[in-house]
Coordinates of N, CA and C in Angstrom, one line a residue:
Chain A
E184 N -100.5 73.5 -139.9 CA -100.3 74.2 -138.5 C -99.8 75.6 -138.7
T185 N -100.3 76.5 -137.9 CA -99.9 77.9 -138.0 C -99.5 78.3 -136.6
G186 N -98.7 79.4 -136.6 CA -98.4 80.0 -135.3 C -97.4 79.1 -134.5
V187 N -97.7 79.1 -133.2 CA -96.8 78.3 -132.3 C -97.7 77.2 -131.7
T188 N -97.2 76.0 -131.8 CA -97.9 74.8 -131.3 C -97.1 74.2 -130.2
Q189 N -97.8 73.6 -129.3 CA -97.2 72.9 -128.1 C -97.9 71.6 -127.9
T190 N -97.1 70.6 -127.6 CA -97.6 69.2 -127.2 C -96.8 68.7 -126.1
P191 N -97.4 67.9 -125.2 CA -98.9 67.7 -125.1 C -99.6 69.0 -124.5
R192 N -100.9 69.0 -124.6 CA -101.6 70.1 -124.0 C -101.8 69.9 -122.5
H193 N -101.9 68.7 -122.1 CA -102.0 68.4 -120.7 C -101.0 67.2 -120.4
L194 N -100.4 67.3 -119.2 CA -99.5 66.2 -118.8 C -99.6 66.0 -117.3
V195 N -99.8 64.8 -116.9 CA -99.7 64.4 -115.5 C -98.5 63.5 -115.3
M196 N -97.7 63.8 -114.4 CA -96.5 62.9 -114.2 C -96.2 62.8 -112.7
G197 N -95.6 61.6 -112.4 CA -95.1 61.4 -111.0 C -93.7 62.1 -110.8
M198 N -93.3 62.1 -109.6 CA -92.1 62.8 -109.3 C -90.9 62.1 -109.8
T199 N -91.0 60.8 -110.1 CA -89.8 60.1 -110.6 C -89.8 59.9 -112.1
N200 N -90.8 60.4 -112.8 CA -90.9 60.3 -114.2 C -90.0 61.2 -115.0
K201 N -89.8 60.9 -116.2 CA -89.1 61.7 -117.2 C -90.0 62.0 -118.3
K202 N -90.2 63.2 -118.7 CA -91.1 63.6 -119.8 C -90.5 64.8 -120.5
S203 N -91.0 65.0 -121.7 CA -90.6 66.2 -122.5 C -91.8 67.0 -123.0
L204 N -91.6 68.3 -123.0 CA -92.6 69.2 -123.7 C -92.0 69.6 -125.0
K205 N -92.9 69.7 -126.0 CA -92.4 70.1 -127.3 C -93.1 71.4 -127.8
C206 N -92.3 72.2 -128.4 CA -92.9 73.4 -129.0 C -92.4 73.6 -130.4
E207 N -93.2 74.0 -131.3 CA -92.8 74.2 -132.7 C -93.4 75.5 -133.2
Q208 N -92.6 76.4 -133.8 CA -93.1 77.6 -134.4 C -93.1 77.6 -135.9
H209 N -94.1 78.1 -136.5 CA -94.3 78.1 -138.0 C -94.3 79.5 -138.5
L210 N -93.6 80.4 -137.8 CA -93.6 81.8 -138.2 C -92.3 82.3 -138.8
G211 N -91.3 81.4 -138.9 CA -90.0 81.8 -139.4 C -89.2 82.6 -138.5
H212 N -89.5 82.5 -137.2 CA -88.8 83.3 -136.2 C -87.5 82.7 -135.8
N213 N -86.7 83.6 -135.2 CA -85.3 83.2 -134.9 C -85.1 82.9 -133.4
A214 N -86.0 83.3 -132.6 CA -85.9 83.2 -131.1 C -87.0 82.4 -130.5
M215 N -86.8 81.6 -129.5 CA -87.8 80.9 -128.8 C -87.6 80.9 -127.3
Y216 N -88.7 80.8 -126.6 CA -88.7 81.1 -125.1 C -89.5 80.0 -124.4
W217 N -89.1 79.7 -123.2 CA -90.0 79.0 -122.3 C -90.3 79.9 -121.1
Y218 N -91.6 79.9 -120.8 CA -92.1 80.6 -119.6 C -92.9 79.6 -118.7
K219 N -92.9 80.0 -117.4 CA -93.7 79.2 -116.5 C -94.8 80.1 -115.9
Q220 N -96.0 79.7 -115.8 CA -97.1 80.5 -115.2 C -97.8 79.6 -114.1
S221 N -97.5 80.0 -112.9 CA -98.1 79.4 -111.7 C -99.3 80.2 -111.3
A222 N -100.2 79.5 -110.5 CA -101.3 80.2 -110.0 C -100.8 81.4 -109.1
K223 N -101.5 82.5 -109.2 CA -101.2 83.7 -108.4 C -99.8 84.3 -108.5
K224 N -99.1 83.9 -109.6 CA -97.8 84.5 -109.8 C -97.7 85.0 -111.2
P225 N -96.8 86.0 -111.4 CA -96.6 86.5 -112.8 C -96.0 85.5 -113.7
L226 N -96.1 85.6 -115.0 CA -95.4 84.8 -115.9 C -93.9 85.0 -115.7
E227 N -93.2 83.8 -115.6 CA -91.8 83.9 -115.3 C -91.0 83.3 -116.5
L228 N -90.0 84.1 -117.0 CA -89.2 83.6 -118.1 C -88.2 82.6 -117.6
M229 N -88.1 81.4 -118.3 CA -87.2 80.4 -117.9 C -85.9 80.4 -118.8
F230 N -86.2 80.2 -120.1 CA -85.0 80.1 -121.0 C -85.3 80.9 -122.3
V231 N -84.2 81.3 -122.9 CA -84.3 82.0 -124.2 C -83.3 81.4 -125.1
Y232 N -83.7 81.1 -126.3 CA -82.8 80.6 -127.4 C -82.9 81.6 -128.5
N233 N -81.7 82.1 -129.0 CA -81.6 83.0 -130.1 C -80.8 82.3 -131.2
F234 N -81.3 82.0 -132.3 CA -80.6 81.3 -133.4 C -80.0 80.0 -132.8
K235 N -80.8 79.3 -132.1 CA -80.5 77.9 -131.5 C -79.5 78.0 -130.3
E236 N -79.0 79.2 -130.0 CA -78.1 79.3 -128.9 C -78.8 79.8 -127.6
Q237 N -78.5 79.2 -126.5 CA -79.2 79.6 -125.3 C -78.6 80.9 -124.8
T238 N -79.4 81.9 -124.7 CA -78.8 83.2 -124.3 C -79.3 83.6 -122.9
E239 N -80.2 82.8 -122.3 CA -80.7 83.2 -120.9 C -81.1 81.9 -120.2
N240 N -80.7 81.7 -119.0 CA -81.2 80.7 -118.1 C -81.5 81.4 -116.8
N241 N -82.8 81.6 -116.6 CA -83.2 82.5 -115.5 C -83.2 81.8 -114.2
S242 N -82.0 81.3 -113.8 CA -81.9 80.6 -112.5 C -82.9 79.4 -112.4
V243 N -83.0 78.7 -113.4 CA -84.0 77.6 -113.4 C -83.3 76.3 -112.8
P244 N -84.0 75.5 -112.0 CA -83.4 74.3 -111.4 C -83.0 73.3 -112.5
S245 N -82.0 72.5 -112.3 CA -81.5 71.6 -113.3 C -82.4 70.5 -113.7
R246 N -83.5 70.3 -112.9 CA -84.5 69.3 -113.3 C -85.3 69.7 -114.5
F247 N -85.1 70.9 -115.0 CA -85.6 71.4 -116.2 C -84.4 71.6 -117.2
S248 N -84.5 70.9 -118.3 CA -83.4 70.9 -119.3 C -83.9 71.2 -120.7
P249 N -83.6 72.4 -121.2 CA -84.1 72.8 -122.5 C -83.2 72.2 -123.6
E250 N -83.8 72.1 -124.8 CA -83.1 71.7 -126.0 C -83.7 72.4 -127.2
C251 N -82.8 73.0 -128.0 CA -83.3 73.7 -129.2 C -82.5 73.2 -130.4
P252 N -83.0 72.2 -131.1 CA -82.2 71.6 -132.2 C -82.1 72.5 -133.5
N253 N -83.1 73.3 -133.6 CA -83.1 74.3 -134.7 C -84.1 75.4 -134.4
S254 N -84.1 76.4 -135.2 CA -84.9 77.7 -134.9 C -86.4 77.4 -134.8
S255 N -86.9 76.3 -135.2 CA -88.3 76.1 -135.3 C -88.8 75.2 -134.1
H256 N -87.9 74.5 -133.5 CA -88.3 73.5 -132.4 C -87.6 73.8 -131.1
L257 N -88.4 73.6 -130.1 CA -87.8 73.8 -128.7 C -88.4 72.7 -127.8
F258 N -87.6 72.1 -127.0 CA -88.1 71.1 -126.1 C -87.7 71.5 -124.6
L259 N -88.5 71.0 -123.7 CA -88.2 71.1 -122.3 C -88.3 69.8 -121.7
H260 N -87.1 69.2 -121.3 CA -87.0 67.9 -120.7 C -87.2 68.0 -119.2
L261 N -88.0 67.2 -118.7 CA -88.4 67.2 -117.3 C -88.0 65.9 -116.6
H262 N -87.4 66.1 -115.4 CA -87.1 64.8 -114.6 C -87.0 65.2 -113.2
T263 N -87.5 64.2 -112.4 CA -87.6 64.3 -110.9 C -88.2 65.7 -110.5
L264 N -89.3 66.0 -111.0 CA -90.0 67.2 -110.7 C -90.6 67.2 -109.3
Q265 N -91.0 68.3 -108.8 CA -91.7 68.5 -107.5 C -93.1 68.9 -107.7
P266 N -94.0 68.7 -106.8 CA -95.4 69.1 -106.9 C -95.5 70.6 -107.2
E267 N -94.6 71.4 -106.6 CA -94.6 72.9 -106.9 C -94.2 73.3 -108.3
D268 N -93.8 72.3 -109.1 CA -93.5 72.6 -110.5 C -94.8 72.5 -111.3
S269 N -95.9 72.1 -110.7 CA -97.1 72.1 -111.5 C -97.5 73.5 -111.9
A270 N -97.8 73.7 -113.2 CA -98.0 75.0 -113.7 C -98.4 74.9 -115.2
L271 N -98.6 76.0 -115.8 CA -98.8 76.1 -117.2 C -97.5 76.5 -117.8
Y272 N -97.0 75.7 -118.7 CA -95.7 76.0 -119.4 C -96.0 76.5 -120.8
L273 N -95.5 77.7 -121.0 CA -95.8 78.4 -122.3 C -94.5 78.6 -123.1
C274 N -94.6 78.3 -124.3 CA -93.6 78.6 -125.3 C -93.9 79.8 -126.1
A275 N -92.9 80.6 -126.5 CA -93.2 81.8 -127.3 C -92.1 81.9 -128.3
S276 N -92.3 82.6 -129.4 CA -91.3 82.8 -130.4 C -91.3 84.3 -130.8
S277 N -90.2 84.8 -131.3 CA -90.1 86.1 -131.9 C -89.1 86.2 -133.0
Q278 N -89.2 87.3 -133.8 CA -88.4 87.4 -135.0 C -86.9 87.7 -134.6
D279 N -86.7 88.7 -133.9 CA -85.3 89.1 -133.6 C -85.2 89.8 -132.3
P280 N -84.7 89.1 -131.3 CA -84.7 89.7 -129.9 C -83.7 90.9 -129.8
G281 N -82.9 91.1 -130.8 CA -82.0 92.3 -130.8 C -82.8 93.6 -131.0
L282 N -84.0 93.5 -131.6 CA -84.8 94.7 -131.8 C -85.6 95.0 -130.6
G283 N -85.6 96.3 -130.3 CA -86.4 96.7 -129.1 C -87.9 96.6 -129.3
T284 N -88.3 96.5 -130.6 CA -89.7 96.4 -130.9 C -90.1 94.9 -131.2
D285 N -89.2 94.0 -130.9 CA -89.5 92.6 -131.2 C -90.7 92.1 -130.4
T286 N -91.6 91.4 -131.0 CA -92.9 90.9 -130.3 C -92.9 89.4 -130.2
Q287 N -93.3 89.0 -129.0 CA -93.3 87.5 -128.8 C -94.7 87.0 -128.9
Y288 N -94.9 85.9 -129.6 CA -96.1 85.2 -129.8 C -96.1 83.9 -129.0
F289 N -97.2 83.6 -128.3 CA -97.3 82.5 -127.4 C -98.0 81.3 -128.0
G290 N -97.6 80.1 -127.7 CA -98.3 78.9 -128.0 C -99.4 78.7 -126.9
P291 N -100.2 77.6 -127.1 CA -101.4 77.4 -126.2 C -101.0 76.9 -124.8
G292 N -99.7 76.5 -124.7 CA -99.3 76.0 -123.3 C -99.5 74.5 -123.1
T293 N -98.7 74.0 -122.1 CA -98.9 72.7 -121.6 C -99.2 72.8 -120.1
R294 N -100.4 72.2 -119.7 CA -100.8 72.2 -118.3 C -100.2 71.0 -117.7
L295 N -99.2 71.2 -116.8 CA -98.4 70.2 -116.2 C -98.9 70.0 -114.7
T296 N -99.2 68.8 -114.4 CA -99.5 68.4 -113.0 C -98.5 67.4 -112.5
V297 N -97.8 67.7 -111.4 CA -96.8 66.7 -110.8 C -97.4 66.1 -109.5
L298 N -97.6 64.8 -109.5 CA -98.2 64.2 -108.4 C -97.1 63.7 -107.4
Chain B
Q91 N -84.3 94.5 -107.9 CA -85.3 93.7 -108.6 C -86.1 94.6 -109.5
K92 N -86.0 94.4 -110.8 CA -86.8 95.2 -111.7 C -88.2 94.6 -111.8
E93 N -89.2 95.4 -111.5 CA -90.6 94.9 -111.4 C -91.5 95.7 -112.3
V94 N -92.6 95.0 -112.6 CA -93.7 95.5 -113.3 C -94.9 95.2 -112.4
E95 N -95.7 96.3 -112.0 CA -96.7 96.1 -111.0 C -98.1 96.4 -111.7
Q96 N -99.1 95.6 -111.3 CA -100.4 95.8 -111.8 C -101.4 95.5 -110.6
N97 N -102.5 96.2 -110.5 CA -103.5 95.9 -109.6 C -104.2 94.6 -110.1
S98 N -104.3 93.7 -109.2 CA -104.9 92.4 -109.6 C -106.4 92.4 -109.9
G99 N -107.1 93.4 -109.4 CA -108.5 93.5 -109.6 C -109.3 92.6 -108.7
P100 N -110.5 92.2 -109.1 CA -111.1 92.5 -110.4 C -111.6 93.9 -110.6
L101 N -111.4 94.4 -111.8 CA -111.9 95.7 -112.3 C -113.3 95.4 -113.0
S102 N -114.3 95.9 -112.4 CA -115.6 95.6 -113.0 C -116.2 96.9 -113.6
V103 N -116.6 96.8 -114.9 CA -117.2 97.9 -115.6 C -118.4 97.4 -116.3
P104 N -119.4 98.3 -116.5 CA -120.6 97.9 -117.3 C -120.3 97.9 -118.7
E105 N -121.0 97.1 -119.5 CA -120.9 97.1 -120.9 C -121.1 98.5 -121.5
G106 N -120.2 98.8 -122.5 CA -120.2 100.1 -123.1 C -119.4 101.2 -122.5
A107 N -118.9 100.9 -121.3 CA -118.1 101.9 -120.6 C -116.6 101.8 -121.0
I108 N -115.8 102.7 -120.5 CA -114.4 102.7 -120.8 C -113.7 101.9 -119.6
A109 N -112.9 100.9 -119.9 CA -112.1 100.3 -118.9 C -110.7 100.8 -119.0
S110 N -110.1 101.1 -117.8 CA -108.8 101.7 -117.7 C -107.9 100.8 -116.9
L111 N -106.9 100.3 -117.5 CA -106.0 99.3 -116.8 C -104.6 100.0 -116.7
N112 N -104.0 99.9 -115.6 CA -102.7 100.6 -115.3 C -101.6 99.6 -114.9
C113 N -100.4 100.1 -115.2 CA -99.2 99.3 -114.9 C -98.1 100.3 -114.6
T114 N -97.3 100.0 -113.6 CA -96.1 100.8 -113.2 C -94.9 99.9 -113.3
Y115 N -93.8 100.6 -113.6 CA -92.5 99.8 -113.7 C -91.4 100.5 -113.1
S116 N -90.4 99.8 -112.7 CA -89.3 100.4 -111.9 C -88.0 100.5 -112.8
D117 N -87.9 99.8 -113.8 CA -86.7 99.8 -114.7 C -86.8 100.9 -115.8
R118 N -86.0 101.9 -115.7 CA -86.1 103.0 -116.7 C -85.3 102.6 -117.9
G119 N -84.6 101.5 -117.9 CA -83.6 101.1 -119.0 C -84.3 100.8 -120.3
S120 N -85.5 100.1 -120.2 CA -86.1 99.7 -121.4 C -87.5 100.4 -121.6
Q121 N -87.7 100.9 -122.8 CA -89.0 101.6 -123.0 C -89.9 100.9 -123.9
S122 N -89.8 99.6 -124.0 CA -90.7 98.8 -124.9 C -91.7 98.1 -124.0
F123 N -93.0 98.3 -124.3 CA -94.0 97.7 -123.4 C -95.1 97.0 -124.3
F124 N -95.6 96.0 -123.7 CA -96.6 95.2 -124.4 C -97.8 94.9 -123.5
W125 N -99.0 94.9 -124.1 CA -100.2 94.5 -123.4 C -100.7 93.2 -124.0
Y126 N -100.9 92.2 -123.2 CA -101.4 90.9 -123.6 C -102.7 90.7 -122.9
R127 N -103.6 90.0 -123.6 CA -104.9 89.6 -123.0 C -104.8 88.0 -122.8
Q128 N -105.3 87.6 -121.7 CA -105.3 86.1 -121.4 C -106.7 85.7 -120.9
Y129 N -107.4 84.9 -121.6 CA -108.6 84.3 -121.2 C -108.3 83.2 -120.3
S130 N -109.2 82.9 -119.4 CA -109.0 81.8 -118.4 C -108.7 80.5 -119.1
G131 N -107.6 79.9 -118.8 CA -107.2 78.6 -119.3 C -106.5 78.7 -120.7
K132 N -106.3 79.9 -121.2 CA -105.7 80.1 -122.5 C -104.3 80.8 -122.3
S133 N -103.6 80.9 -123.5 CA -102.3 81.6 -123.5 C -102.5 83.1 -123.7
P134 N -101.5 83.8 -123.4 CA -101.6 85.3 -123.7 C -101.6 85.6 -125.2
E135 N -102.4 86.6 -125.6 CA -102.4 87.0 -126.9 C -102.1 88.5 -126.9
L136 N -101.3 89.0 -127.9 CA -100.9 90.3 -127.9 C -102.0 91.2 -128.3
I137 N -102.2 92.3 -127.6 CA -103.2 93.4 -128.0 C -102.4 94.5 -128.6
M138 N -101.5 95.1 -127.9 CA -100.8 96.3 -128.4 C -99.4 96.3 -127.8
S139 N -98.5 97.0 -128.6 CA -97.2 97.4 -128.1 C -97.1 98.9 -128.1
I140 N -96.2 99.4 -127.3 CA -96.0 100.9 -127.3 C -94.5 101.1 -126.9
Y141 N -93.9 102.0 -127.7 CA -92.5 102.2 -127.5 C -92.1 103.7 -127.2
S142 N -93.1 104.6 -127.6 CA -92.8 106.0 -127.5 C -93.7 106.7 -126.5
N143 N -93.3 107.7 -125.9 CA -94.1 108.5 -124.9 C -95.4 109.0 -125.6
G144 N -96.5 108.8 -124.9 CA -97.7 109.3 -125.5 C -98.8 108.2 -125.7
D145 N -99.7 108.5 -126.6 CA -100.8 107.6 -126.9 C -100.6 106.8 -128.2
K146 N -101.1 105.6 -128.2 CA -101.2 104.8 -129.4 C -102.5 104.1 -129.5
E147 N -103.3 104.4 -130.6 CA -104.6 103.8 -130.7 C -104.7 102.7 -131.7
D148 N -105.5 101.7 -131.4 CA -105.8 100.7 -132.4 C -107.2 100.2 -132.1
G149 N -108.1 100.6 -132.9 CA -109.5 100.3 -132.8 C -110.1 100.8 -131.4
R150 N -110.6 99.9 -130.6 CA -111.2 100.3 -129.3 C -110.1 100.4 -128.3
F151 N -108.9 100.1 -128.6 CA -107.8 100.1 -127.6 C -106.9 101.3 -127.8
T152 N -106.5 101.9 -126.6 CA -105.5 102.9 -126.6 C -104.5 102.6 -125.5
A153 N -103.2 102.6 -125.9 CA -102.2 102.4 -125.0 C -101.5 103.8 -124.7
Q154 N -101.1 104.0 -123.5 CA -100.5 105.3 -123.1 C -99.2 105.0 -122.3
L155 N -98.2 105.7 -122.7 CA -96.9 105.5 -122.0 C -96.4 106.8 -121.5
N156 N -96.1 106.9 -120.2 CA -95.6 108.1 -119.5 C -94.3 107.7 -118.9
K157 N -93.2 108.1 -119.6 CA -91.9 107.7 -119.1 C -91.5 108.4 -117.8
A158 N -91.9 109.7 -117.7 CA -91.5 110.5 -116.6 C -92.1 109.9 -115.3
S159 N -93.3 109.4 -115.4 CA -94.0 108.9 -114.2 C -93.9 107.3 -114.2
Q160 N -93.3 106.7 -115.2 CA -93.0 105.3 -115.2 C -94.3 104.5 -115.1
Y161 N -95.3 104.9 -116.0 CA -96.5 104.0 -116.0 C -97.0 103.9 -117.4
V162 N -97.7 102.8 -117.6 CA -98.3 102.4 -118.9 C -99.7 102.1 -118.6
S163 N -100.6 102.5 -119.5 CA -102.0 102.2 -119.3 C -102.6 101.7 -120.6
L164 N -103.7 101.0 -120.4 CA -104.5 100.5 -121.6 C -106.0 100.9 -121.3
L165 N -106.5 101.6 -122.3 CA -107.9 102.0 -122.3 C -108.7 101.2 -123.3
I166 N -109.8 100.6 -122.8 CA -110.7 99.9 -123.7 C -112.0 100.6 -123.8
R167 N -112.3 101.2 -125.0 CA -113.5 101.9 -125.1 C -114.7 100.9 -125.5
D168 N -115.9 101.3 -125.2 CA -117.1 100.5 -125.5 C -116.8 99.1 -125.1
S169 N -116.5 98.9 -123.8 CA -116.2 97.5 -123.3 C -117.3 96.5 -123.6
Q170 N -116.9 95.3 -124.0 CA -117.9 94.3 -124.3 C -117.7 93.1 -123.3
P171 N -118.7 92.3 -123.0 CA -118.5 91.1 -122.2 C -117.3 90.2 -122.7
S172 N -117.1 90.2 -124.0 CA -116.0 89.4 -124.5 C -114.6 89.9 -124.2
D173 N -114.6 91.2 -123.6 CA -113.3 91.7 -123.2 C -112.9 91.2 -121.8
S174 N -113.9 90.5 -121.1 CA -113.6 90.0 -119.8 C -112.4 89.0 -119.9
A175 N -111.4 89.3 -119.2 CA -110.1 88.5 -119.3 C -109.1 89.1 -118.3
T176 N -108.0 88.5 -118.2 CA -106.9 89.1 -117.5 C -105.9 89.8 -118.5
Y177 N -105.6 91.0 -118.1 CA -104.7 91.8 -119.0 C -103.3 91.9 -118.4
L178 N -102.3 91.5 -119.2 CA -100.9 91.4 -118.7 C -100.1 92.5 -119.3
C179 N -99.4 93.3 -118.5 CA -98.5 94.3 -118.9 C -97.1 93.7 -118.9
A180 N -96.3 93.9 -119.9 CA -94.9 93.4 -119.9 C -94.0 94.5 -120.4
Q181 N -92.8 94.4 -119.8 CA -91.7 95.3 -120.2 C -90.6 94.5 -120.8
S182 N -90.0 95.0 -121.9 CA -88.9 94.3 -122.6 C -87.6 94.8 -122.1
R183 N -86.7 93.9 -121.7 CA -85.3 94.4 -121.4 C -84.4 93.8 -122.4
A184 N -83.1 94.0 -122.2 CA -82.1 93.6 -123.2 C -82.3 92.1 -123.7
G185 N -82.2 91.9 -125.0 CA -82.4 90.5 -125.5 C -83.8 90.2 -125.6
N186 N -84.7 91.2 -125.5 CA -86.2 90.9 -125.6 C -86.7 90.0 -124.5
M187 N -86.1 90.1 -123.3 CA -86.6 89.3 -122.2 C -87.7 90.1 -121.5
L188 N -88.9 89.5 -121.5 CA -90.1 90.2 -121.0 C -90.2 90.0 -119.5
T189 N -90.5 91.1 -118.8 CA -90.9 91.0 -117.4 C -92.3 91.3 -117.3
F190 N -93.1 90.4 -116.8 CA -94.6 90.6 -116.8 C -95.0 91.0 -115.4
G191 N -96.1 91.8 -115.4 CA -96.8 92.1 -114.2 C -97.8 90.9 -113.9
G192 N -98.4 91.0 -112.7 CA -99.2 89.9 -112.3 C -100.6 89.9 -113.0
G193 N -100.9 90.9 -113.7 CA -102.2 90.9 -114.5 C -103.3 91.6 -113.7
T194 N -104.2 92.2 -114.5 CA -105.4 92.7 -113.9 C -106.6 92.0 -114.5
R195 N -107.5 91.5 -113.7 CA -108.6 90.8 -114.1 C -109.8 91.8 -114.4
L196 N -110.2 91.8 -115.6 CA -111.3 92.7 -116.0 C -112.6 91.9 -116.2
M197 N -113.7 92.5 -115.6 CA -115.0 91.9 -115.8 C -115.9 93.0 -116.4
V198 N -116.5 92.7 -117.5 CA -117.4 93.6 -118.2 C -118.8 93.0 -118.0
K199 N -119.7 93.7 -117.3 CA -121.0 93.2 -117.0 C -122.1 93.7 -118.0
P200 N -122.9 92.8 -118.5 CA -123.9 93.2 -119.5 C -124.9 94.1 -118.8

């Protein structure tokens, strides 16, 4: 595997389900990110982890719970979601967010549908 | 609210023409900008980054940054149908948190 991978690629869940999204980066990067992309809206940053420490929570509802066990893996735990949470969830990674020139590379995304 | 604005388009250009995509921003604090291309149903892929005032060229792509006027542009020379996609402009702020514009949809017609 190369780059940034995400599983599953598609997920359909009910409002009472609990599911998790997984992201893995094979680039040796130190920072990982979760973004949400809804139809007709710009990409929205949700969470940032730098060296496994969460450095940003962009006012995300508590029904989204991130976990970063190491610099290569990032999870997004989902519970009691709403239909409006249906979106493409993108993971990204970068080398060093302290650098102004740091570049983020995106995974393929998980298309989530909440029924 | 720090924003990045783009015309949603679609911008339609004939094959072989120059496509010009523009982006304006309100936050003067960060001067790092990125252009990503996103095909329908796919994730964003980096095209170019620009950090200094002026032009930066990479193959058929030229990024331009004008700090005084607070705009960033992307020129695509010799546009091809395969360039048809949504182009996302992003500004980096402290901690490399990206603020994205809504994207401009480009259509290159054969």
